[in-house]
Coordinates of C-alpha atoms and ligand atoms in Angstrom, one line a residue:
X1 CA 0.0 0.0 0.0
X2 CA 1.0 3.6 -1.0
X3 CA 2.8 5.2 2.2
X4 CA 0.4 7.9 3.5
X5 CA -0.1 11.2 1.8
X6 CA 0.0 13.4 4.8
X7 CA -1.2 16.8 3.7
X8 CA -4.0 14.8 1.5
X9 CA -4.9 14.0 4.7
X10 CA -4.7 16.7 6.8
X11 CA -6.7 18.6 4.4
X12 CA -9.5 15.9 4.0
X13 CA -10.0 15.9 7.6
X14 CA -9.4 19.5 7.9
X15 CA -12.3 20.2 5.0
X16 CA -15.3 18.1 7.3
X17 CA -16.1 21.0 9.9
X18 CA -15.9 19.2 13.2
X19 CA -16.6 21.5 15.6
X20 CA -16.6 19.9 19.0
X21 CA -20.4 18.6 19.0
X22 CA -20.4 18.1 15.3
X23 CA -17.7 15.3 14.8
X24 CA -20.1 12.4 13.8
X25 CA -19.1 13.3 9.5
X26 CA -15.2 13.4 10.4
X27 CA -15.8 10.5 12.4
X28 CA -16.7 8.6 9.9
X29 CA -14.8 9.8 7.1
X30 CA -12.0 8.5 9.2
X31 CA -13.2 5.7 10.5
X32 CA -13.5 4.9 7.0
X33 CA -10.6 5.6 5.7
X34 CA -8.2 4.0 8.1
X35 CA -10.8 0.9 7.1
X36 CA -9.9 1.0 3.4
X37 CA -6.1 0.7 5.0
X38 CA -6.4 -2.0 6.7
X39 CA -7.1 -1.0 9.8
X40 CA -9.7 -3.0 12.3
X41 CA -11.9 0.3 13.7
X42 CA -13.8 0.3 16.6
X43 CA -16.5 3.4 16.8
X44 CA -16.6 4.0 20.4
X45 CA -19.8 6.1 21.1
X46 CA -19.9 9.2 23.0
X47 CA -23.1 10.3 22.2
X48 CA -26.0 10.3 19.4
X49 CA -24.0 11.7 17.0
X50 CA -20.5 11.7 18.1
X51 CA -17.8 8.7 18.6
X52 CA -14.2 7.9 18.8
X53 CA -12.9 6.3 16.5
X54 CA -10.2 3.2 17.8
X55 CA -8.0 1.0 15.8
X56 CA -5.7 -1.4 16.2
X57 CA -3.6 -3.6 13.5
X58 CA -4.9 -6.9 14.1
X59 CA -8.7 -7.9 15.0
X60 CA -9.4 -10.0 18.3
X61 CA -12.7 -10.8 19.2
X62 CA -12.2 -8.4 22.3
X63 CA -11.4 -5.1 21.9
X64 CA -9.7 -5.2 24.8
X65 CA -7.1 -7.5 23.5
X66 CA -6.4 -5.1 20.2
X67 CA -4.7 -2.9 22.6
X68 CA -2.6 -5.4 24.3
X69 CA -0.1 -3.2 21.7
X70 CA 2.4 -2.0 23.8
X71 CA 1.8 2.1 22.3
X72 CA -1.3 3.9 21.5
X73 CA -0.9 7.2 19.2
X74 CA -3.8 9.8 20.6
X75 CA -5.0 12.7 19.7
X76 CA -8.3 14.6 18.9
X77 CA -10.6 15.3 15.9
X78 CA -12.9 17.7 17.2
X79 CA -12.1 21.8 16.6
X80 CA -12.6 25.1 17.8
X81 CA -15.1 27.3 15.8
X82 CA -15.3 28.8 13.5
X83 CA -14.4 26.8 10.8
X84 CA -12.8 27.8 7.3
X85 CA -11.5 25.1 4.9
X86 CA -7.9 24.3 3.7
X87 CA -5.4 26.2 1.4
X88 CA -1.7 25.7 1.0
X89 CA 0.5 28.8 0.9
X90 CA 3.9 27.6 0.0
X91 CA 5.1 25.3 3.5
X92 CA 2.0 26.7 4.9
X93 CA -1.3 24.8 5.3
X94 CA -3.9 26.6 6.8
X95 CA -7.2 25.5 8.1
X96 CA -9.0 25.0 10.8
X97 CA -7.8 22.1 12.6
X98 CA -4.4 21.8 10.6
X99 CA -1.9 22.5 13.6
X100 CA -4.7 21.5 16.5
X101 CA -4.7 18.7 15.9
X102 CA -5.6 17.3 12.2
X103 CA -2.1 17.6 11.0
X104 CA -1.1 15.6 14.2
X105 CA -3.2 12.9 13.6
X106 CA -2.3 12.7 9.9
X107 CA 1.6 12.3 11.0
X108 CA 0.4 9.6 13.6
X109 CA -1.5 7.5 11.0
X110 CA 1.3 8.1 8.8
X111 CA 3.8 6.7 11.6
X112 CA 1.6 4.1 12.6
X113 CA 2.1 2.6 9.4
X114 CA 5.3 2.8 8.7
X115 CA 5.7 1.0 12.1
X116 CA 3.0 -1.3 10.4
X117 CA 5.2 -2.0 7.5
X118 CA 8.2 -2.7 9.3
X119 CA 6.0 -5.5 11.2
X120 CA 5.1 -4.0 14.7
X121 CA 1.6 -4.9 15.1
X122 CA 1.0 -3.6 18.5
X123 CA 0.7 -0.3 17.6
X124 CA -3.3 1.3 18.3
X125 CA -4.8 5.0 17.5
X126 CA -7.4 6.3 19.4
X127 CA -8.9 9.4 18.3
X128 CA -11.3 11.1 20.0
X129 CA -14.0 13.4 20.5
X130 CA -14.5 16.7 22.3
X131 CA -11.2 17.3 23.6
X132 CA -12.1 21.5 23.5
X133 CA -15.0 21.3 25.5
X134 CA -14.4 19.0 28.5
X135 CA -13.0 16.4 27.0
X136 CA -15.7 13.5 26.9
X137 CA -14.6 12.1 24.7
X138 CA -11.4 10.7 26.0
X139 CA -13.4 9.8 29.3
X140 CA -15.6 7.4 27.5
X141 CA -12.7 6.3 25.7
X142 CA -10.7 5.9 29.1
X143 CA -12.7 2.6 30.1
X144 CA -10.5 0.5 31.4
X145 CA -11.6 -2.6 29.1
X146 CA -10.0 -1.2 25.9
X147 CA -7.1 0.4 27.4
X148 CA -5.6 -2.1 29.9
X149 CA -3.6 -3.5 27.7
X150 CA -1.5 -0.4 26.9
X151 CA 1.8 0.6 28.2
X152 CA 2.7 3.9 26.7
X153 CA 0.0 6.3 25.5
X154 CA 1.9 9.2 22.6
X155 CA -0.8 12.0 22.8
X156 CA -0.6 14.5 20.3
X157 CA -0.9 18.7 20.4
X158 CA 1.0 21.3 18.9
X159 CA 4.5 21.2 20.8
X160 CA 6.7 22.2 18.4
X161 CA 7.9 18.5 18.0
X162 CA 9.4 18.9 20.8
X163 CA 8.7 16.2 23.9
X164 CA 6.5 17.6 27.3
X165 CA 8.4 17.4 30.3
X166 CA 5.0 17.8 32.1
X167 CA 1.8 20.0 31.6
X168 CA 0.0 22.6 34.1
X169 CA -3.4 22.0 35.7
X170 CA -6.5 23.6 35.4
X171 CA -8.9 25.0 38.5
X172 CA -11.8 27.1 38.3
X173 CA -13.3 29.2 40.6
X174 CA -16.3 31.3 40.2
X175 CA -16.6 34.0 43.2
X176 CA -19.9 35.1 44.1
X177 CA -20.4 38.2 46.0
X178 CA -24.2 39.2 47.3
X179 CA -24.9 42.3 48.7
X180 CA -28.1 44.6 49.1
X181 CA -30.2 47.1 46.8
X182 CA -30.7 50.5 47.1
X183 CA -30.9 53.3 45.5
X184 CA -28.1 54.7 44.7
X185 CA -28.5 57.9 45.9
X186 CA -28.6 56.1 49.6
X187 CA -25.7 54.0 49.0
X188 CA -25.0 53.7 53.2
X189 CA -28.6 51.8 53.4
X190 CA -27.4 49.0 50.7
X191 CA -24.4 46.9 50.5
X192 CA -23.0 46.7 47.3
X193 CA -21.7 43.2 45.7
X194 CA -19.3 44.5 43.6
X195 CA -17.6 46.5 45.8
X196 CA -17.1 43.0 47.8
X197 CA -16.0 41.4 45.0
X198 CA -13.6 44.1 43.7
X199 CA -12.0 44.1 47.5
X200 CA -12.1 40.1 47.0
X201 CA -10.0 40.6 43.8
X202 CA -7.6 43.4 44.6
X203 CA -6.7 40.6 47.8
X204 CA -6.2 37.8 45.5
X205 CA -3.7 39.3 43.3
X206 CA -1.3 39.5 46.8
X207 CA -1.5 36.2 47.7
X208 CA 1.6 33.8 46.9
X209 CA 0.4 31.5 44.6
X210 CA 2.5 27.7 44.9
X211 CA 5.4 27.2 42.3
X212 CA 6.9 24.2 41.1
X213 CA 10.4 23.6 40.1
X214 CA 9.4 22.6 36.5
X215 CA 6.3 24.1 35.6
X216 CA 6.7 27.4 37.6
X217 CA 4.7 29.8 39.7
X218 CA 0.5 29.1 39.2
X219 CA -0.7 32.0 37.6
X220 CA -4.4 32.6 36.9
X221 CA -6.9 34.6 35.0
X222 CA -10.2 36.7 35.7
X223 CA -11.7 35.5 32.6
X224 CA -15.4 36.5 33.2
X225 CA -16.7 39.1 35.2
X226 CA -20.8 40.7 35.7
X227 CA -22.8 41.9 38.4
X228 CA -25.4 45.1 39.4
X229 CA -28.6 45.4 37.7
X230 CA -28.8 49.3 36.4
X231 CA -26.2 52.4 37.1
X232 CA -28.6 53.9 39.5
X233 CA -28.7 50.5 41.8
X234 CA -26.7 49.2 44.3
X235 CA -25.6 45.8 43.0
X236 CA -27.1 43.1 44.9
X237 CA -25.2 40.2 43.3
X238 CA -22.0 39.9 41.7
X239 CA -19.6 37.4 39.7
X240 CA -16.2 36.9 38.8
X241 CA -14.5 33.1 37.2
X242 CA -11.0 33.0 38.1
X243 CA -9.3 30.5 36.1
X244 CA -5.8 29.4 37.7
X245 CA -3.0 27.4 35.2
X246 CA -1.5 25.1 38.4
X247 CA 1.5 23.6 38.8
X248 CA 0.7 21.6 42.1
X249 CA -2.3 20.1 43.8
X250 CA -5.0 21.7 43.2
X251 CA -5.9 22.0 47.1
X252 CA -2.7 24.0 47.7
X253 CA -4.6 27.2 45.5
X254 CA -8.1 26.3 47.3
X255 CA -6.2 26.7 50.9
X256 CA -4.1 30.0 49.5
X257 CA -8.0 31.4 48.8
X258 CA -9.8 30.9 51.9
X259 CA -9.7 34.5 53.5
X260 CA -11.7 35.3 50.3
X261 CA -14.4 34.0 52.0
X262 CA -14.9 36.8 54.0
X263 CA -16.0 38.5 50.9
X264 CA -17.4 36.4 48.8
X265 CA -18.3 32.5 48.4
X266 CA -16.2 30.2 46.8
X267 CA -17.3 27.8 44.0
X268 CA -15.6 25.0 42.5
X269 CA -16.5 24.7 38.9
X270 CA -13.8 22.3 37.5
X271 CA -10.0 21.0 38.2
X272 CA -7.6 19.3 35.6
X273 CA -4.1 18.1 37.8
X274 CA -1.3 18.8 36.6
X275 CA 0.6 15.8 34.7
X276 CA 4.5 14.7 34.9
X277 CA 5.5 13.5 31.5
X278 CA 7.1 10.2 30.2
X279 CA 10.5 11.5 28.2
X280 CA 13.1 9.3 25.9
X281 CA 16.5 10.6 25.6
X282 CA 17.4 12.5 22.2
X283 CA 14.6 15.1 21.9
X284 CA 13.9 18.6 22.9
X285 CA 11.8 19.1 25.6
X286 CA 9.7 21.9 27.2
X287 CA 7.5 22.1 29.4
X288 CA 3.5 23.4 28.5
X289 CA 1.4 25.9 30.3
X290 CA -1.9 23.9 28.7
X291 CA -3.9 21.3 29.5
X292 CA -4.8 18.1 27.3
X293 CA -7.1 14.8 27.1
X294 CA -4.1 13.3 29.0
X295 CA -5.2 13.1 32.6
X296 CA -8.6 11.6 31.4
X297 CA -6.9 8.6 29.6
X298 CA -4.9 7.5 32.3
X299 CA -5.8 3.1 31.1
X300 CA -3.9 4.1 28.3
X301 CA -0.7 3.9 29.9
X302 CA 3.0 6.2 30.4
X303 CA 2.3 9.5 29.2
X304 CA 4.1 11.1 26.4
X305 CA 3.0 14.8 24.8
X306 CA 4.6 15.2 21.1
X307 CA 3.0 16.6 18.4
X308 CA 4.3 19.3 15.2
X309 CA 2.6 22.9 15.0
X310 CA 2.7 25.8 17.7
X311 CA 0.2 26.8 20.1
X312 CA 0.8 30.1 19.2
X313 CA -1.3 29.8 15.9
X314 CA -4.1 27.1 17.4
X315 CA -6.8 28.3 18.0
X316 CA -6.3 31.6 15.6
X317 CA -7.9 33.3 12.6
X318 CA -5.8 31.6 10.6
X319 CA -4.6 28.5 11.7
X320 CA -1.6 27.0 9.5
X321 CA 0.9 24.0 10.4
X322 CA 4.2 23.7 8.3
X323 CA 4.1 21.0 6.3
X324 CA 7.6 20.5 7.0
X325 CA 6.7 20.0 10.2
X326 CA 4.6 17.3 9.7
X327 CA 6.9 15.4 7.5
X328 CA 9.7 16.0 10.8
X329 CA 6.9 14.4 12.9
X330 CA 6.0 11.2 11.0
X331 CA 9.8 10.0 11.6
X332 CA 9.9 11.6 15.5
X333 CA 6.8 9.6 16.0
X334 CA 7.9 6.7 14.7
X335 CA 11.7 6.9 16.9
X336 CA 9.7 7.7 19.8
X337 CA 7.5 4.3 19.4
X338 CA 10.8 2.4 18.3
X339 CA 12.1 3.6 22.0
X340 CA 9.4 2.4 23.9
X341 CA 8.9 -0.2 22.5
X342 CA 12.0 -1.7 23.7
X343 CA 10.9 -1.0 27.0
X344 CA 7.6 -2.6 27.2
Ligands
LIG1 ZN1 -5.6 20.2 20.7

């Protein structure tokens, strides 16, 4: 079979909007295709319309057994909005979903078979769903019965195929402040909510956040922000989300907060840990301020975060990968599987 052409590829999957909550066409289109190569696909559902697509080299009558391959390539299919279609621009190929993560999954498939070629059947892909918005899909496809048999897990996003030393934490915290209404001309007979939650701010920015010798000091942003009903009231209620990138346990931040709470109430909204990365000698490495679908595919075994493109440009206008890049990645990929593969 024809090696894989990877920026065919990229741009067929980059061309099938898949906005996360619209992936069932891409789904299939690739499900499909890595069918027509040979591959045994499993279309894991996540929802109505959406699934993951899994495949593995050679067909068991378990699923769980197709993954007794020692490495799993990972990434995900699903994109921010809004969408626009592919061009090339010299080594340029722009699109939505060409650096996060298309283009990474292209270079996987492309890797995976070259492994494939060179006999190594237990090689696996699973590509999922919804990694933008909460990540469902790599929860559903976390259960335990497909990925038990995995040792090292290769997830993909844009690191400058470079190798992640580790990756920083998510925790949310929405700060409610409630107050009383008055009219503002009598502003000493209300109690105003913003006020509280301004004060509540102002004291956050002076309290030491943890650091961490790799990943650095936690930093956080106010990323949403409403309250007060009309200029002439005094607010009665009032909002802010803090969003904090950690670099430590979670609980470390939540403890640092707690005189907040004279102020306002506290909210947990969501938490992603922070993740320590597998690493093989004889790449770069650096360490990433995002998150991934990593800590929600923990079955899958080790850890490792490699992928071409920059997060500088995911996520943007106009999203482009180099196609160099990809090429680069194809043979990183397939160097890092060689690797661990003589350790499992
Ligand atoms: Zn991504």
């Amino acid at each position: 079979m024809d090696p894989v052409d990877i920026v065919s590829l990229t741009r067929s999957l980059v061309d099938i909007d898949s906005t996360t909550g619209r992936e069932g066409e891409c789904g299939r289109w690739l499900a499909d295709y890595l069918r027509s190569r040979g591959w045994f696909v499993n279309e894991q559902r996540v929802d109505d319309t959406r699934f993951n697509v899994l495949a593995s080299v050679e067909q068991n009558s378990k699923v769980a057994q197709n993954f007794s391959s020692a490495i799993v390539f990972s990434t995900h299919f699903d994109c921010v909005p809004s969408f626009f279609p592919s061009r090339v621009e010299g080594d340029k190929l722009f699109g939505r979903g060409s650096c996060d993560a298309k283009g990474i999954l292209a270079a996987q498939v492309a890797a995976a078979e070259q492994l494939r070629r060179d006999g190594e059947s237990r090689i696996g892909l699973v590509f999922v769903v919804g990694e933008e918005r909460g990540s469902d899909g790599a929860r559903v496809a976390n259960d335990a019965a497909h990925g038990s048999g995995s040792r090292f897990l290769i997830n993909g996003e844009p690191t400058d195929n470079r190798l992640g030393l580790a990756t920083r934490g998510i925790l949310r915290l929405r700060l409610r402040a409630s107050g009383r209404a008055v009219h503002s001309s009598f502003p000493e007979l209300g109690e105003s909510a913003i006020d509280k939650l301004i004060d509540a701010l102002i004291e956050l920015r002076g309290i030491p956040m943890p650091s961490d010798a790799v990943l650095g000091q936690t930093h956080y942003t106010v990323g949403l922000i409403s309250g007060g009903v009309a200029p002439n009231v005094v607010s009665a209620a009032a909002e802010a989300e803090v969003m904090f990138r950690t670099t430590s346990d979670a609980a470390e931040v939540r403890r640092a907060v707690t005189p907040l709470e004279r102020l306002v109430s506290i909210e947990h909204v969501l938490e992603v840990p922070p993740v320590r990365l597998k690493t093989v000698p004889g790449f770069d490495t650096a360490v990433f301020p995002y998150t991934t679908d990593i800590p929600f595919l923990p079955t899958w075994g080790d850890p490792l975060l490699f992928g071409p493109g920059s997060i500088h440009v995911a996520h943007t206008a106009d999203e482009w990968v180099s196609i160099a890049e990809l090429h680069a990645a194809v043979g990183h990929y397939v160097t890092l599987a060689r690797a661990l593969i003589r350790q499992a």
